Coordinates of C-alpha atoms in Angstrom, one line a residue:
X212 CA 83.8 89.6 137.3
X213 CA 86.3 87.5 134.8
X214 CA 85.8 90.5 132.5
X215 CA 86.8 92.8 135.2
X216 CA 89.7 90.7 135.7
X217 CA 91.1 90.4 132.1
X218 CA 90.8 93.8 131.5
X219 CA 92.9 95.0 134.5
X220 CA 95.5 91.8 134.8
X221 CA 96.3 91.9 131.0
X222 CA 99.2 94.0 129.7
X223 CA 100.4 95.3 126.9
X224 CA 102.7 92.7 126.8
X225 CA 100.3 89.8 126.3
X226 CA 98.9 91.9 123.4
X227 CA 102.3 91.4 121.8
X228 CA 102.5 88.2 122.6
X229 CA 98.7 86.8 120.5
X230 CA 100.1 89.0 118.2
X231 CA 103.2 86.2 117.4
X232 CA 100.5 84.0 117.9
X233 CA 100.7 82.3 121.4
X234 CA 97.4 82.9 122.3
X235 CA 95.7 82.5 118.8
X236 CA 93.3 79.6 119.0
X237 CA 91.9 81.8 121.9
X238 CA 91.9 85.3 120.6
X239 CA 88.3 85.7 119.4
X240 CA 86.8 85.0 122.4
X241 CA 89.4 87.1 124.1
X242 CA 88.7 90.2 122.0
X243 CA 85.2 89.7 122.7
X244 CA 86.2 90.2 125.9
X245 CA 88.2 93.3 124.8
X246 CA 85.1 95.3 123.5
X247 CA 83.0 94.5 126.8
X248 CA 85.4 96.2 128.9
X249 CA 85.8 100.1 129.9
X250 CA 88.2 102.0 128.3
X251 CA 92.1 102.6 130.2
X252 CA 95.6 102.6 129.5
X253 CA 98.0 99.9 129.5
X254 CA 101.7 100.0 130.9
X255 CA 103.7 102.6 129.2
X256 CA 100.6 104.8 128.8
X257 CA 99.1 103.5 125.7
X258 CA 95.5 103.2 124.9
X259 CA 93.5 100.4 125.4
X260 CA 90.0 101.9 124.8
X261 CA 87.8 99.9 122.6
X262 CA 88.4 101.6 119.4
X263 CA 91.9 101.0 119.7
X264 CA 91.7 97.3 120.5
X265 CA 89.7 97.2 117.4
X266 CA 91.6 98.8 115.0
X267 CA 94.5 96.0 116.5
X268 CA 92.4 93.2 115.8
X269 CA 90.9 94.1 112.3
X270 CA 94.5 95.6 110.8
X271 CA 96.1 92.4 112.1
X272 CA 95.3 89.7 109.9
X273 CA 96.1 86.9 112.3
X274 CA 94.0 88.5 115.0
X275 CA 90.9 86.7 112.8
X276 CA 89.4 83.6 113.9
X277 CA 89.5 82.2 110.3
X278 CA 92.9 82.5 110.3
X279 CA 93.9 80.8 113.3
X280 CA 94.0 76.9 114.2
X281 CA 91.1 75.9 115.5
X282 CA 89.9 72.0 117.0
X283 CA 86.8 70.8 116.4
X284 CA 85.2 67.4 118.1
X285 CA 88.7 66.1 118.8
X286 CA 89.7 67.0 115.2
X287 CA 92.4 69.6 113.9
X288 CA 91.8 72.1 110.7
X289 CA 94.7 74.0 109.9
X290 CA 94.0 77.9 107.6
X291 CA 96.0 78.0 104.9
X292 CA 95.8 81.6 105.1
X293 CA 99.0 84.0 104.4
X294 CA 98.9 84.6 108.3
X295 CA 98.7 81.0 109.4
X296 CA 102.0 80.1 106.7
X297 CA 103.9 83.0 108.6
X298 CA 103.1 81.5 111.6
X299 CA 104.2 78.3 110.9
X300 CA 107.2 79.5 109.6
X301 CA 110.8 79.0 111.9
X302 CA 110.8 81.1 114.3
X303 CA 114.0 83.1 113.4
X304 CA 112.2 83.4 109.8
X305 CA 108.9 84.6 111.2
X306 CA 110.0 88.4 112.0
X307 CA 111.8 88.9 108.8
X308 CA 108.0 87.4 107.0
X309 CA 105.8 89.7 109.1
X310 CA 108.5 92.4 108.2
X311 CA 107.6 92.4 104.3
X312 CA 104.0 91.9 105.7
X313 CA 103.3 88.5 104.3
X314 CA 100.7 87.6 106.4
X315 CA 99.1 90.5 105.6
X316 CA 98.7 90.1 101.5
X317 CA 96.3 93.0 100.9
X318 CA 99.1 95.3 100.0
X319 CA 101.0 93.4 97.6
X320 CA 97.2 93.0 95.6
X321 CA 97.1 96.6 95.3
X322 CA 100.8 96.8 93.8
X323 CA 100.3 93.7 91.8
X324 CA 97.1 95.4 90.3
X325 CA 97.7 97.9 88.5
X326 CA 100.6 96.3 86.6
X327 CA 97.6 93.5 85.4
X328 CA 95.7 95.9 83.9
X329 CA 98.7 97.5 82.1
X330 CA 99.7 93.9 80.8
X331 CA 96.4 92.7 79.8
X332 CA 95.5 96.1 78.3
X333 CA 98.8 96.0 75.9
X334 CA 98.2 92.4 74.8
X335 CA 97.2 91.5 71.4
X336 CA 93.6 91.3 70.3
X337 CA 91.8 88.3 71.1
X338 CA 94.8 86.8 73.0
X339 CA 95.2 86.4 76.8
X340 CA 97.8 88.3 78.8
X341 CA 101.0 86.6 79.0
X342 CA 101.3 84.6 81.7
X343 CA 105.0 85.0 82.0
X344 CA 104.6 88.4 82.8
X345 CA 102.0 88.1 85.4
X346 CA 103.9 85.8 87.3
X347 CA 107.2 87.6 86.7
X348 CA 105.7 91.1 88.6
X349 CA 103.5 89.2 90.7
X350 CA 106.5 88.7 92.2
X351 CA 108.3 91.6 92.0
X352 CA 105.3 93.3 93.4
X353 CA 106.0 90.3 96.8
X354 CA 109.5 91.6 97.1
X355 CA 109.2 95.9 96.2
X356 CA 106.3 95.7 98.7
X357 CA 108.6 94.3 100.9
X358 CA 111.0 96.4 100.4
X359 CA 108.5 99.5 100.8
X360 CA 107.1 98.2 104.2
X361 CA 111.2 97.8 105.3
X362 CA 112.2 100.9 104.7
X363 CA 108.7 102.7 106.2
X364 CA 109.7 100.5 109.6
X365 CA 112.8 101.7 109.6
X366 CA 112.1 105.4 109.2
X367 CA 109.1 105.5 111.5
X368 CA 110.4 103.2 114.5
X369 CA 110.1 105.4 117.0
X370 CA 106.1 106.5 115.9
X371 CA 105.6 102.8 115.6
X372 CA 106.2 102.4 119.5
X373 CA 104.1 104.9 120.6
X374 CA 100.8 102.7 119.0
X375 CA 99.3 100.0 120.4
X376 CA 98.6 98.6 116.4
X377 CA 102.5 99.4 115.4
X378 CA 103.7 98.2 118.2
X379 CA 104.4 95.1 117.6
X380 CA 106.0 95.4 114.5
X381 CA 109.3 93.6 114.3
X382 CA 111.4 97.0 114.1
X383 CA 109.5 98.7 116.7
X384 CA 109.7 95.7 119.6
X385 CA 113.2 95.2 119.0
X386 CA 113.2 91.9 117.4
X387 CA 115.0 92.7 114.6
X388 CA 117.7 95.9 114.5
X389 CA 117.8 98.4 112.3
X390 CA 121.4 97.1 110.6
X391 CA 119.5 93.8 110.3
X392 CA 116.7 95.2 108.4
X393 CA 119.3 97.1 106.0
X394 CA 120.5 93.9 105.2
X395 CA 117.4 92.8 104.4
X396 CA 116.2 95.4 102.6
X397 CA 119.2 95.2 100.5
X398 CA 118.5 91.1 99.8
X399 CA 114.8 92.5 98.4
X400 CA 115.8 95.0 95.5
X401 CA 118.1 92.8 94.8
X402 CA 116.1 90.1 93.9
X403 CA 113.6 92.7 92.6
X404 CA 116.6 94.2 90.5
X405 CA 117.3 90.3 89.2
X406 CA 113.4 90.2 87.7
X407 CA 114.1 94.0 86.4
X408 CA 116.9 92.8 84.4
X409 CA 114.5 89.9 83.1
X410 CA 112.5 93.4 80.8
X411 CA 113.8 94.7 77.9
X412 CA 115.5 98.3 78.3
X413 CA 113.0 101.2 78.1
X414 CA 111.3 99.2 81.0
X415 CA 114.7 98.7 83.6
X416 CA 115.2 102.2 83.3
X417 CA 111.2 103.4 84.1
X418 CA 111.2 101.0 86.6
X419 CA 114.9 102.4 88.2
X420 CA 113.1 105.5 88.1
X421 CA 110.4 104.6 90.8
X422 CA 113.6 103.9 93.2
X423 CA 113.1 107.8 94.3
X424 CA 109.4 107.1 95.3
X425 CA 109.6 104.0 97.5
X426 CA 112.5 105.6 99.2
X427 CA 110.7 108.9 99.9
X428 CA 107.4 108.0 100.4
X429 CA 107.4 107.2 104.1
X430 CA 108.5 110.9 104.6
X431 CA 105.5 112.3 103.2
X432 CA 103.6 111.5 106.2
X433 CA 105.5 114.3 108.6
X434 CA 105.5 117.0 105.8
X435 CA 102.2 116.9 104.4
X436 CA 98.4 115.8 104.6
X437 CA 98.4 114.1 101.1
X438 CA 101.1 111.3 101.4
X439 CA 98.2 108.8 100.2
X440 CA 98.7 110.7 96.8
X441 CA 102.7 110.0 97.1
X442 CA 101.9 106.7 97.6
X443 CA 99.6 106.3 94.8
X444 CA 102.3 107.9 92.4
X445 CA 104.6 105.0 93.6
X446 CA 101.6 101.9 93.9
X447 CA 100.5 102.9 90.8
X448 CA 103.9 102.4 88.7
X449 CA 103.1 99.2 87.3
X450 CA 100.5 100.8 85.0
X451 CA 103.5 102.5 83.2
X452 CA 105.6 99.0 83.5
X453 CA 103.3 96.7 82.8
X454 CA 102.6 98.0 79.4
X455 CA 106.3 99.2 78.8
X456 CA 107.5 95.5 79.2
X457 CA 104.7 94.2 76.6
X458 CA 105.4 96.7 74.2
X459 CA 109.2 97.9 75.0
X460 CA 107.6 101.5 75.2
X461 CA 104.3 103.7 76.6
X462 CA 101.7 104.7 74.6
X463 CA 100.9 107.7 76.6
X464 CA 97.6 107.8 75.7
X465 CA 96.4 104.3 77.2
X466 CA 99.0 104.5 79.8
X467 CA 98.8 108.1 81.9
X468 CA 94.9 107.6 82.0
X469 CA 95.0 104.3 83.5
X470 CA 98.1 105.7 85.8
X471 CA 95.6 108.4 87.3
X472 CA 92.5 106.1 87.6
X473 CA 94.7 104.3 89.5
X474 CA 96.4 107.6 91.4
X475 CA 92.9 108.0 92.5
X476 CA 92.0 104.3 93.4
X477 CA 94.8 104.9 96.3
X478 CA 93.4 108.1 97.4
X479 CA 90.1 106.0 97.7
X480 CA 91.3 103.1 99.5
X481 CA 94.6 104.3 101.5
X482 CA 92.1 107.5 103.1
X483 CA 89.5 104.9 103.6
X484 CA 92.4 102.7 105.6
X485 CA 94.2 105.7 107.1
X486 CA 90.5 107.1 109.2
X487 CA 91.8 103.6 111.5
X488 CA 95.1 105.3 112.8
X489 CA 93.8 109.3 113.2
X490 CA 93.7 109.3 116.2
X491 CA 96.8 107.6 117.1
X492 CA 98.7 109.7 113.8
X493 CA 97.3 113.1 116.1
X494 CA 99.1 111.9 119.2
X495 CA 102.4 110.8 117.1
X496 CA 102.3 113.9 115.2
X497 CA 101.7 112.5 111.5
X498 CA 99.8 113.7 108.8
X499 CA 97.4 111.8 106.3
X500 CA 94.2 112.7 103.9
X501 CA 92.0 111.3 106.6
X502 CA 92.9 114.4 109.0
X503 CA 92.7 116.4 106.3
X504 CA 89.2 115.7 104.8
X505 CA 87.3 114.6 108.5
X506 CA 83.8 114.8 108.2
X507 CA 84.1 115.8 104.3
X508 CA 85.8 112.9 103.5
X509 CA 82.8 111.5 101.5
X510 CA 83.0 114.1 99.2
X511 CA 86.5 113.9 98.6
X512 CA 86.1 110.2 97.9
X513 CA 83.1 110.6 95.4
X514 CA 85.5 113.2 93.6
X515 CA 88.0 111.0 93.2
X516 CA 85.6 107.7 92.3
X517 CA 83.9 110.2 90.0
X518 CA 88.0 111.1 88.4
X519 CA 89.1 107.6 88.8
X520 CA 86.5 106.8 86.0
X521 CA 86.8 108.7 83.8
X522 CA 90.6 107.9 83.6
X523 CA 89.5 104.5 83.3
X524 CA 87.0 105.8 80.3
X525 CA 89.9 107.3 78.5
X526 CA 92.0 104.7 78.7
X527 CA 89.6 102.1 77.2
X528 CA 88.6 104.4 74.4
X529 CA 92.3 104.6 73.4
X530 CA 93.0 101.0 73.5
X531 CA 90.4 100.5 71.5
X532 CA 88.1 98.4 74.6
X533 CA 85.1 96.3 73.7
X534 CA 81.8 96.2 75.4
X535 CA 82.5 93.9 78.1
X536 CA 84.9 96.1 79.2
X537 CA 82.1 98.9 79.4
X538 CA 80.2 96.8 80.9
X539 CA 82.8 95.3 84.0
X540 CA 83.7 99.6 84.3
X541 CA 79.6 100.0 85.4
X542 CA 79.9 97.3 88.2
X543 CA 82.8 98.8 89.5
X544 CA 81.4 102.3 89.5
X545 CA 78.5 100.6 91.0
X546 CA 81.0 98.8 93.5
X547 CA 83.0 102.4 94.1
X548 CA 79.6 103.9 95.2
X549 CA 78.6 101.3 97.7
X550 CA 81.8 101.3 99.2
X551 CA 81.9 104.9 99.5
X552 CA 78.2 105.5 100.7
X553 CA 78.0 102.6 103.1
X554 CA 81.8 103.6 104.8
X555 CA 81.3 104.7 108.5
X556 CA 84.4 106.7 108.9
X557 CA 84.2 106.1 113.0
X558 CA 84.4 102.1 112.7
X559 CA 88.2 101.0 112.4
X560 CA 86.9 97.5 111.4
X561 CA 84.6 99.0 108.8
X562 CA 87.4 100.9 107.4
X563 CA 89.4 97.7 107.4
X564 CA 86.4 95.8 105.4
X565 CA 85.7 98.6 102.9
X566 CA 90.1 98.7 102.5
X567 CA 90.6 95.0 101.4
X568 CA 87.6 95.1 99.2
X569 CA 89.7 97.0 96.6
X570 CA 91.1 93.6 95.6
X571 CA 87.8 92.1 94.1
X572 CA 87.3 95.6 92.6
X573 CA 90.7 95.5 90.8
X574 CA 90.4 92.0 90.1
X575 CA 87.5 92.6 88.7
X576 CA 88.5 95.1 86.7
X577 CA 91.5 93.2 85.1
X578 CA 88.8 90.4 84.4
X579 CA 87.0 93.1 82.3
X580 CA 90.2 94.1 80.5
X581 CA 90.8 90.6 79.5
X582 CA 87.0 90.0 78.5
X583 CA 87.4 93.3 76.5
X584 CA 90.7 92.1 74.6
X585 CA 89.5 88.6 73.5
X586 CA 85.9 90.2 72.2
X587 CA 88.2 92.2 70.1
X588 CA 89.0 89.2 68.1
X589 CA 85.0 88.4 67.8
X590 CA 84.3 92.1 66.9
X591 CA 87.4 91.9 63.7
X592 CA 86.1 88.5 62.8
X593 CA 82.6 89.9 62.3
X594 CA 83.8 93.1 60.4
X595 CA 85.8 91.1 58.4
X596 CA 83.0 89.1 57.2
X597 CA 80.6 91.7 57.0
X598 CA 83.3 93.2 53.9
X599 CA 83.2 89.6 52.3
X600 CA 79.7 89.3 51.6
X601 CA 79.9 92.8 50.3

């Protein structure tokens, strides 16, 4: 009966309203709830089937129970997750936050990546990446990814109204206005332009040139079904940067490999995301590799695992990698595989759990490229003696 009643007496409305977090110490019991009821529509004629609830909860970070404040025995633990800071935030500060998508981190990890492999790949041998670096596009990754989730708002504000998961977004519900988004947008690059500056030449005018990519990249989706490979052209940057700003040029051989492993890493991961929103992107009229592959989208995945490997392959033989290297590249064709064979395409909150495991997988791959760089040191030492005793 109180099932009964939730599902009929609750509005799209109140949706939006756990989403900013008024309802959040309740919300996992409430969206247990959610999945025991029979599919309908809410006001304005949106879904509200159990799929859809889903794919809301899982893609909305703050829709977790670990995220949320919680009270124990009389006692209060506080989450000091991305979602939980953002929520804490001021209030007039919060929209602008969920805006560049702080509270939902994942993103920024897959920009921030691929310029940690190009860093630690171009270090010296036997020395750890510099650390200056890291931290220096660790946040430029914050602010262009930012800046890349501002300007997809603003182009796709009327889409983002029509679904329930979108909805909500500050753009799309009104809370902040298109002219106040410009303005913000404008504050991001340029603070991302101030860390630009911060790189010798050759790299401010590589990374100017990814400027036409995080501006177009958001129109892909209403022209064609491969804007996840758009996207990976322009996630994927900081492989080119990264080793640009080391070395104050590319060495084409280490650097267009590793660009297409990771090229196909997005493919992998952003098709993987995009099976959540198909069947909302078929009612908004929006394209994506996940319509495009359906029921073959396996196969399209393994090809691309299969590709991104290789690149990987070539770009370790060409900066001269070690065995540890060799060795991290096996686990995370081993950790590719699983994520591929295991994926239930059907299961938003699968797809959500196979997406934001591509952090440990890059992570771990950058741990092998640093593992890889110091053995060089061991590996010259060794030949070195070898010619003394000689």
């Amino acid at each position: 009966m109180l099932q009964a009643k939730l599902s009929s007496r609750l509005p799209l409305n109140a949706l939006l309203r756990i989403h900013h977090g008024a309802y959040a110490p309740c919300v996992h019991s409430l969206s247990n709830r959610f999945f025991n009821t029979e599919g309908g529509r809410t006001r304005g004629g949106l879904h509200s089937d159990c799929s859809v609830l889903r794919r809301v909860i899982y893609s909305q970070s703050a829709f977790r129970p670990s995220l949320c404040k919680t009270q124990h025995y009389g006692t209060r633990s506080f989450s000091l997750s991305s979602a939980a800071v953002v929520n804490s935030a001021p209030a007039p500060v919060r929209p602008y936050l969920r805006l560049m998508r702080l509270d939902k981190p994942i993103g920024t990890w897959l920009l921030y990546l691929p310029c940690t492999w190009s860093i630690a790949l171009a270090s010296d041998p036997g020395c750890l990446p510099h650390l200056g670096l890291l931290s220096l596009f660790g946040t430029g990754a914050l602010l262009m990814r930012g800046a890349g989730c501002t300007i997809n708002d603003m182009w796709d504000k009327d889409f983002d109204k029509k679904v329930v998961r979108t909805a909500a977004r500050p753009i799309a519900s009104g809370e902040i206005s298109r002219m106040q988004a410009l303005v913000f947008l404008g504050g991001q690059l340029s603070l991302a332009l101030g860390i630009l500056l911060c790189l010798n030449y050759y790299s401010i005018a590589l990374g100017a040139a990814s400027l036409s990519l995080v501006f177009t990249y958001p129109l892909m989706k209403r022209i064609t079904y491969w804007p996840q490979f758009v996207l990976g052209l322009t996630f994927n940057w900081g492989a080119l940067l990264g080793w640009a700003a080391v070395k104050g040029s590319c060495d084409w051989s280490v650097c267009l490999p590793l660009y297409f492993s990771g090229v196909m890493w997005t493919l992998i991961y952003d098709t993987i995301y995009a099976h959540q929103d198909k069947e909302d992107d078929v009612k908004v009229g929006v394209k994506s590799t996940a319509l495009r592959f359906q029921e073959q989208t396996k196969p399209w995945l393994s090809g691309f695992a299969v590709a991104m490997m290789s690149g990987l392959v070539a770009a370790g033989v060409n900066a001269e990698q070690t065995l540890p290297y060799y060795a991290v590249l096996c686990t995370v064709g081993i950790h590719l595989t699983h994520q591929i064979y295991t994926l239930e395409i059907s299961r938003p909150e699968d797809c959500w759990k196979k997406f934001v495991s591509n952090r440990n997988l890059g992570l771990l791959l950058f741990l092998g490229i640093v593992a890889g760089n110091l053995w060089k040191e061991r590996r010259d030492t060794l030949l070195q003696n070898e010619e003394m005793f000689r």
